[in-house]
PDB file of C-alpha atoms in Angstrom:
ATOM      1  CA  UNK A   1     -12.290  44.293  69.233  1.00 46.00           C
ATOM      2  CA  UNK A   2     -16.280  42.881  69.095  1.00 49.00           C
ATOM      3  CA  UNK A   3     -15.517  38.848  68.421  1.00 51.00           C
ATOM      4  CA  UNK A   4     -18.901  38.607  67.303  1.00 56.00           C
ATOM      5  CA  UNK A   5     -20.029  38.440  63.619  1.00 68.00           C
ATOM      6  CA  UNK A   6     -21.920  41.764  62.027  1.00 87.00           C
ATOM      7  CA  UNK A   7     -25.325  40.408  61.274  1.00 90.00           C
ATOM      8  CA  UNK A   8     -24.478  41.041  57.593  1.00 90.00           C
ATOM      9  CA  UNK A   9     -22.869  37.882  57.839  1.00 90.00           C
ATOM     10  CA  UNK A  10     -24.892  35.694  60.059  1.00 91.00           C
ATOM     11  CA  UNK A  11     -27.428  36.349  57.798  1.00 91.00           C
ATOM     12  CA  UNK A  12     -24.976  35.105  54.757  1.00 92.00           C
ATOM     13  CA  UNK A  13     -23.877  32.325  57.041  1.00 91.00           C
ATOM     14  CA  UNK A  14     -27.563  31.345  57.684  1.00 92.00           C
ATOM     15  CA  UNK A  15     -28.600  31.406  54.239  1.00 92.00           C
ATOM     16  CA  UNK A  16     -25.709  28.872  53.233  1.00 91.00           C
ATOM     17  CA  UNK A  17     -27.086  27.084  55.771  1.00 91.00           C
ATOM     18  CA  UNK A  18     -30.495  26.866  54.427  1.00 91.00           C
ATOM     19  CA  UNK A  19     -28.736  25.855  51.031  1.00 88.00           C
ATOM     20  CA  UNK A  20     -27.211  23.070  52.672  1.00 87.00           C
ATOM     21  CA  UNK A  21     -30.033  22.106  54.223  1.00 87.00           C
ATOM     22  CA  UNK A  22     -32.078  21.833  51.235  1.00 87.00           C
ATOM     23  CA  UNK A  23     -28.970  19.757  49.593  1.00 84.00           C
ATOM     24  CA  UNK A  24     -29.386  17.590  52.427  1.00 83.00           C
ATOM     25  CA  UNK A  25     -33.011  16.959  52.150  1.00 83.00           C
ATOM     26  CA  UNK A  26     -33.056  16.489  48.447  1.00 81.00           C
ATOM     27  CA  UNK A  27     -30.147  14.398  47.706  1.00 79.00           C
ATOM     28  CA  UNK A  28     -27.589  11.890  49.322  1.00 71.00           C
ATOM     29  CA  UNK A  29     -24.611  12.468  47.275  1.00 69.00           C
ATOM     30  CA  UNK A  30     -24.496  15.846  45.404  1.00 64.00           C
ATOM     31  CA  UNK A  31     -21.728  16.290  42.858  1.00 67.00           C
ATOM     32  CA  UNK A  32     -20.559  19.332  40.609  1.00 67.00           C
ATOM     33  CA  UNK A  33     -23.232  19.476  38.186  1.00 66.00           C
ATOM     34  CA  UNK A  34     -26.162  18.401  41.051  1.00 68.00           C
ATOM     35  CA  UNK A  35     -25.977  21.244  42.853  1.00 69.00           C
ATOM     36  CA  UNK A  36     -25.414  23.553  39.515  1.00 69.00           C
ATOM     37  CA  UNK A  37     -28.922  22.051  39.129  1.00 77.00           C
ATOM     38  CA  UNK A  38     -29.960  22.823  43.527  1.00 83.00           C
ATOM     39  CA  UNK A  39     -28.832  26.294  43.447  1.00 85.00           C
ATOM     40  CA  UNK A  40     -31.359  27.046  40.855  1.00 86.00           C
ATOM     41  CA  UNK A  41     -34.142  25.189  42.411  1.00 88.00           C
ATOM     42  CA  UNK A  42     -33.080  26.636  45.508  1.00 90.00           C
ATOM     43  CA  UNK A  43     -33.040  30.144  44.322  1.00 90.00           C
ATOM     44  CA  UNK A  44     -36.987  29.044  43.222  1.00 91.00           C
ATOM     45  CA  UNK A  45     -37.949  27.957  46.293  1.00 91.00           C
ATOM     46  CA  UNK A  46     -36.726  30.953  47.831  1.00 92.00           C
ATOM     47  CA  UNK A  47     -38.154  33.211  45.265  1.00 93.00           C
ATOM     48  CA  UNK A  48     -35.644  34.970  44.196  1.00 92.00           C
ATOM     49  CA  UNK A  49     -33.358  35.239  40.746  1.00 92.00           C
ATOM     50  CA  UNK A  50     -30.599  32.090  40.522  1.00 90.00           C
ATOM     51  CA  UNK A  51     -28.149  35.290  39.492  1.00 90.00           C
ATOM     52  CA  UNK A  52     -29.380  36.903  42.594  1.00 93.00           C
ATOM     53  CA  UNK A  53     -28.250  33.641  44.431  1.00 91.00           C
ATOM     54  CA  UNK A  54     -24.977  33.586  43.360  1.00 89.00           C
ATOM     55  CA  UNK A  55     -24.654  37.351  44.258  1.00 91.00           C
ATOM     56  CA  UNK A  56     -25.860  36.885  47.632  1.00 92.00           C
ATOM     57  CA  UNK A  57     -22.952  33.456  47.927  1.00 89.00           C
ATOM     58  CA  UNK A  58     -20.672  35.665  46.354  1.00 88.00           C
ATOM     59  CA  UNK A  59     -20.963  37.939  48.809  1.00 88.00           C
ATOM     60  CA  UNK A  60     -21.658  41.145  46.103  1.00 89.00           C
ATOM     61  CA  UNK A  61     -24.665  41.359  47.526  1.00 91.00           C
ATOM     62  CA  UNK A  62     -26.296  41.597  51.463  1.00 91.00           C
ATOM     63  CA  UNK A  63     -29.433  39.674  52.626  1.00 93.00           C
ATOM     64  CA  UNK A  64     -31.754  42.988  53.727  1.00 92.00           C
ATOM     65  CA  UNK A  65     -34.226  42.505  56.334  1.00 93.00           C
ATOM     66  CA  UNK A  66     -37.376  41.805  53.634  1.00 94.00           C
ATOM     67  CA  UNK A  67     -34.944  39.071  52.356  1.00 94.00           C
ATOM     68  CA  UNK A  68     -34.149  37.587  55.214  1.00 94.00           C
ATOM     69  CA  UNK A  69     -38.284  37.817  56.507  1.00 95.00           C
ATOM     70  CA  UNK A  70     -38.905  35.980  52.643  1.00 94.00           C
ATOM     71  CA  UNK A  71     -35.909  33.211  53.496  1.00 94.00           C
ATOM     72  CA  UNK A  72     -37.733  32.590  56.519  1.00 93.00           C
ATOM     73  CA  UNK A  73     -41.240  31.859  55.987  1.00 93.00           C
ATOM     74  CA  UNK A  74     -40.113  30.277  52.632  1.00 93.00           C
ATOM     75  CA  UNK A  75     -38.098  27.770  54.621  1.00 92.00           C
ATOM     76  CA  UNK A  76     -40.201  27.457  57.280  1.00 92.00           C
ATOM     77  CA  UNK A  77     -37.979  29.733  60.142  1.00 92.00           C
ATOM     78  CA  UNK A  78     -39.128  31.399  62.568  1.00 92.00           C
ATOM     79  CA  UNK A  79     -39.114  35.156  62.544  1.00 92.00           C
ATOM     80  CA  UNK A  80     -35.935  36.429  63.065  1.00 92.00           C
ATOM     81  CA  UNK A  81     -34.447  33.105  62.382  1.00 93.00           C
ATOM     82  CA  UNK A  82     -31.733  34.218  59.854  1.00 93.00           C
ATOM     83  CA  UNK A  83     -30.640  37.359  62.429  1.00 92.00           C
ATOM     84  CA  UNK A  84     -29.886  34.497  64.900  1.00 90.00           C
ATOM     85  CA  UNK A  85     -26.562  32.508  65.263  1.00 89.00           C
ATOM     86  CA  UNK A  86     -27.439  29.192  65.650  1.00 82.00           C
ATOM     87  CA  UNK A  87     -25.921  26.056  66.940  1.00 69.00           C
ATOM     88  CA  UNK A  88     -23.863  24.812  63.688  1.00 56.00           C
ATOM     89  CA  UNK A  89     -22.915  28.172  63.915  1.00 47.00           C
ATOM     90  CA  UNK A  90     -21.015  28.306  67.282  1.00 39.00           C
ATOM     91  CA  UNK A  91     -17.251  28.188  66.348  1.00 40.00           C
ATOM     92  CA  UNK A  92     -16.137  31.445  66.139  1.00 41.00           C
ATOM     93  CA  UNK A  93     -15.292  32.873  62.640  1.00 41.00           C
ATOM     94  CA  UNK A  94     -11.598  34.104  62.096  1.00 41.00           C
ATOM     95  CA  UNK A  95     -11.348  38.178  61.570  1.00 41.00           C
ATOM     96  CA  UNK A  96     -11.647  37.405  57.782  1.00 42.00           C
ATOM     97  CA  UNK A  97     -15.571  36.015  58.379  1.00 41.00           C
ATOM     98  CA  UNK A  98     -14.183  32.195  57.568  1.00 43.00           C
ATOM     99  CA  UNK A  99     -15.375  29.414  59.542  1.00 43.00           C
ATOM    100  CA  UNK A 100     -13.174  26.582  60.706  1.00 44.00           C
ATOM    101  CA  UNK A 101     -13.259  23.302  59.386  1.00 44.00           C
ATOM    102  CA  UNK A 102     -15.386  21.207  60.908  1.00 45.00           C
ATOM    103  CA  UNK A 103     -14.327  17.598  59.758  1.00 48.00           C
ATOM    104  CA  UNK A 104     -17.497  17.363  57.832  1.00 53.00           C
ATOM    105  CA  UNK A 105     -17.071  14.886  55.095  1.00 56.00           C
ATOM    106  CA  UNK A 106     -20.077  16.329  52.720  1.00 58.00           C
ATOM    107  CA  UNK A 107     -18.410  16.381  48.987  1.00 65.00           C
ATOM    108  CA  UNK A 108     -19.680  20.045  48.797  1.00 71.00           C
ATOM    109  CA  UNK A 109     -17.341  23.451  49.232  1.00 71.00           C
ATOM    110  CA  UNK A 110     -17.459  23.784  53.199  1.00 71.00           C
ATOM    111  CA  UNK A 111     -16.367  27.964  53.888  1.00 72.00           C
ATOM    112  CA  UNK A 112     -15.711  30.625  51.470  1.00 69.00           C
ATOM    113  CA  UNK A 113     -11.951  28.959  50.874  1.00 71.00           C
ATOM    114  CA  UNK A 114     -13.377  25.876  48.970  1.00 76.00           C
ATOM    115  CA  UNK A 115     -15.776  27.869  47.198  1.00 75.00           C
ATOM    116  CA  UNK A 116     -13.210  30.512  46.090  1.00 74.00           C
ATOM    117  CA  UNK A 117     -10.665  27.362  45.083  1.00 77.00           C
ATOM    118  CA  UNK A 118     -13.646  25.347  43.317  1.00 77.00           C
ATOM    119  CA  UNK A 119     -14.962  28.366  41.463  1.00 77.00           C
ATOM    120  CA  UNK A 120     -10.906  29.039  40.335  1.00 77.00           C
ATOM    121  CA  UNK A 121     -10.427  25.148  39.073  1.00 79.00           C
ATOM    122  CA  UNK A 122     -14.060  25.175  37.650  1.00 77.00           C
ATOM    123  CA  UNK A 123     -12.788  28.561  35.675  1.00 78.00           C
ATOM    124  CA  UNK A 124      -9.728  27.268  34.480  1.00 78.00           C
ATOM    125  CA  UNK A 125     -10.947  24.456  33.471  1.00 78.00           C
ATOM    126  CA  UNK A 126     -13.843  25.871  31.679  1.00 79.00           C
ATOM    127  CA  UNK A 127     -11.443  28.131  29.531  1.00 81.00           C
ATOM    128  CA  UNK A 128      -8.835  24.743  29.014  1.00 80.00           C
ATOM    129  CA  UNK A 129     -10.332  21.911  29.515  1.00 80.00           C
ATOM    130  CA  UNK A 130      -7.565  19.489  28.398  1.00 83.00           C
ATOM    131  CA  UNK A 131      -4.582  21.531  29.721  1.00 83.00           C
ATOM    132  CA  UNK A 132      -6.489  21.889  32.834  1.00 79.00           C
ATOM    133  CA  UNK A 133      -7.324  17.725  33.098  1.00 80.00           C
ATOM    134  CA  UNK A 134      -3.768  16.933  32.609  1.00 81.00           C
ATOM    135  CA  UNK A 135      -2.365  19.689  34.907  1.00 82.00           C
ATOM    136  CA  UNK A 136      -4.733  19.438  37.936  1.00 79.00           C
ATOM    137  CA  UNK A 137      -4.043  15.257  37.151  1.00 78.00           C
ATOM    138  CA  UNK A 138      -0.747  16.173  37.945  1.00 78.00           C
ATOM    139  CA  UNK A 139      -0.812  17.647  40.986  1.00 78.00           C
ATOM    140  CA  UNK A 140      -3.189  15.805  42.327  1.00 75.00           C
ATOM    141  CA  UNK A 141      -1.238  12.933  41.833  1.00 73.00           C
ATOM    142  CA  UNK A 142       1.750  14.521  43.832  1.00 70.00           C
ATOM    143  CA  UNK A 143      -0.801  15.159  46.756  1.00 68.00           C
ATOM    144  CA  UNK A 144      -1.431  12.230  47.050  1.00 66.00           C
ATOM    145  CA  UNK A 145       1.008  10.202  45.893  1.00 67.00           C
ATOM    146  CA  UNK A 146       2.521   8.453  49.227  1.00 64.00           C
ATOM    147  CA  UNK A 147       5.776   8.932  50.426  1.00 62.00           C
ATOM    148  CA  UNK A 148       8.691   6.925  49.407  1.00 61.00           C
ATOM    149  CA  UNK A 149       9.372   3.730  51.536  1.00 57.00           C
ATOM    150  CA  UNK A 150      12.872   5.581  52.997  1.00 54.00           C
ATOM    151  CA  UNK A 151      11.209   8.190  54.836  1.00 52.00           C
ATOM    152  CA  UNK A 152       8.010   6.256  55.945  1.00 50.00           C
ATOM    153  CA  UNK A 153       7.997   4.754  59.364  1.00 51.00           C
ATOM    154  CA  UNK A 154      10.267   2.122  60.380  1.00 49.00           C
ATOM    155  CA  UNK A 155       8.119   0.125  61.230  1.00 50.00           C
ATOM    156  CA  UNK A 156       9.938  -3.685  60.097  1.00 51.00           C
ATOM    157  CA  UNK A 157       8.080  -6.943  60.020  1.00 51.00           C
ATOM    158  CA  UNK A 158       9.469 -10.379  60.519  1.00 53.00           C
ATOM    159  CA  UNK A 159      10.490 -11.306  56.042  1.00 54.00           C
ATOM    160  CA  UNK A 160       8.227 -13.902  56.040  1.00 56.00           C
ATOM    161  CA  UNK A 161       4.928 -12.082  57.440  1.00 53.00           C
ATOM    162  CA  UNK A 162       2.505 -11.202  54.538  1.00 55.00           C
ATOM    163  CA  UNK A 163       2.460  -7.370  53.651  1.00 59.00           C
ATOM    164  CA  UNK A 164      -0.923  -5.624  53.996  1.00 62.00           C
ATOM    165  CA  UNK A 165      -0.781  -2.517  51.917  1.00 63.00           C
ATOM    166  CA  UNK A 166      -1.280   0.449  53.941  1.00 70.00           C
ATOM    167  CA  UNK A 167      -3.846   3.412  53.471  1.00 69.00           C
ATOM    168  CA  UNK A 168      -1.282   5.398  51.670  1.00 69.00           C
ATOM    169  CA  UNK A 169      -0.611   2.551  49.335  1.00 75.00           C
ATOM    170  CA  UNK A 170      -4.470   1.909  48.407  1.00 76.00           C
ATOM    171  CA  UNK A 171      -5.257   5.462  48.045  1.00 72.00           C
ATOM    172  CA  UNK A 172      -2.151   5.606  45.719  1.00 72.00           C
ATOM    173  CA  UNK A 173      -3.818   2.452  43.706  1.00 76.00           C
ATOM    174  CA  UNK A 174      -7.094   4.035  43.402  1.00 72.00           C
ATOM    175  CA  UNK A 175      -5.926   7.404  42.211  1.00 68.00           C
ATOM    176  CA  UNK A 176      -3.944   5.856  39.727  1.00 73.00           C
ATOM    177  CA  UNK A 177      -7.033   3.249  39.041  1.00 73.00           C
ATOM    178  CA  UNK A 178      -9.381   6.707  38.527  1.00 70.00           C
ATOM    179  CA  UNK A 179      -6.850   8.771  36.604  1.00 67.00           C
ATOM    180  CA  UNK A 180      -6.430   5.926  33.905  1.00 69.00           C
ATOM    181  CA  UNK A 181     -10.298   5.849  33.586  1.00 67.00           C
ATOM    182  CA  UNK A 182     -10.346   9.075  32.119  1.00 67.00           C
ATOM    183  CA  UNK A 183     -11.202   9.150  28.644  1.00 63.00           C
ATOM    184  CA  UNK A 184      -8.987  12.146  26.932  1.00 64.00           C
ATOM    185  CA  UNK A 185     -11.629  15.120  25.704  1.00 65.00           C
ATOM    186  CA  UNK A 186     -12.484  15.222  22.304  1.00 66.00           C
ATOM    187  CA  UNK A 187     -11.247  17.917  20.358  1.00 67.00           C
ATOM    188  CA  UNK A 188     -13.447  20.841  19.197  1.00 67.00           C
ATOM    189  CA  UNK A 189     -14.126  21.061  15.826  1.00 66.00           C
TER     190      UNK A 189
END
């Protein structure tokens, strides 16, 4: 069995790359509704329709060679750049074409996984909003909700030494802190 990816999807693989990329260069800290904004500015720069885009990153469509030629000197590649793998490139891909995590802590979708589960919560919520707010609230406060103190380490101090509150502990305190800051949505009229 050939290991190697089908240049169908190094090409696919390349062009996310050039996405990121361009998130990289033109902001620090993208969120949701910034790179809405980038993947139609990107879809500009690279000349073709933001629907087309999304086809391409939704994999209903292939990058052809003219494509990939246009990606190229639109990004400033060398020919035959996006029929290359290149060196962010060099973990293998599973059989299913997914890439492994890489520990990368960019706030953006990362393989076809988080795009598939952000595109799902970004659905549901679209169609609920305030089921979907309380819900995903919910069990996202179960994630990460730390353990209880029975079945965390037993690690005992001396009863007089000052408790520092773990990571678990603050990361509990700051979920809670950010779910309370949510205003409730306003019903539609």
């Amino acid at each position: 069995m050939n290991s190697t990816p089908d240049l169908a999807q190094i090409r696919f693989q390349n062009a996310l790359a050039l996405f990121d990329e361009f998130v990289h260069n033109t902001v620090k800290h993208p969120d949701a509704a910034t790179l809405r904004g980038l993947e139609g500015r990107f879809a500009l720069r690279v000349q073709v329709q933001p629907s087309y885009w999304s086809q391409i990153k939704s994999r209903s469509r292939q990058i052809g060679e003219r494509l990939a030629r246009q990606f190229e000197q639109l990004c400033q590649k060398p020919h035959g750049w996006m029929d290359q793998v290149h060196a962010t490139q060099l973990t293998p891909a599973d059989p299913d074409g997914h890439l492994p995590a890489t520990g990368n802590d960019s706030p953006g979708p990362q393989d076809d996984d988080e795009r598939f589960i952000v595109g799902l919560v970004l659905t549901y919520y679209r169609r609920h909003p305030q089921r979907a707010r309380t819900r995903l609230l919910d069990l996202l406060g179960e994630a990460l909700t730390p353990a209880p103190a029975s079945t965390r380490s037993a690690s005992s101090s001396p009863p007089n030494t000052p408790q520092t509150p773990s990571a678990a502990d603050e990361a509990f305190a700051l979920w809670r802190k950010t779910q309370a800051s949510v205003a409730p949505l306003k019903q539609k009229k």
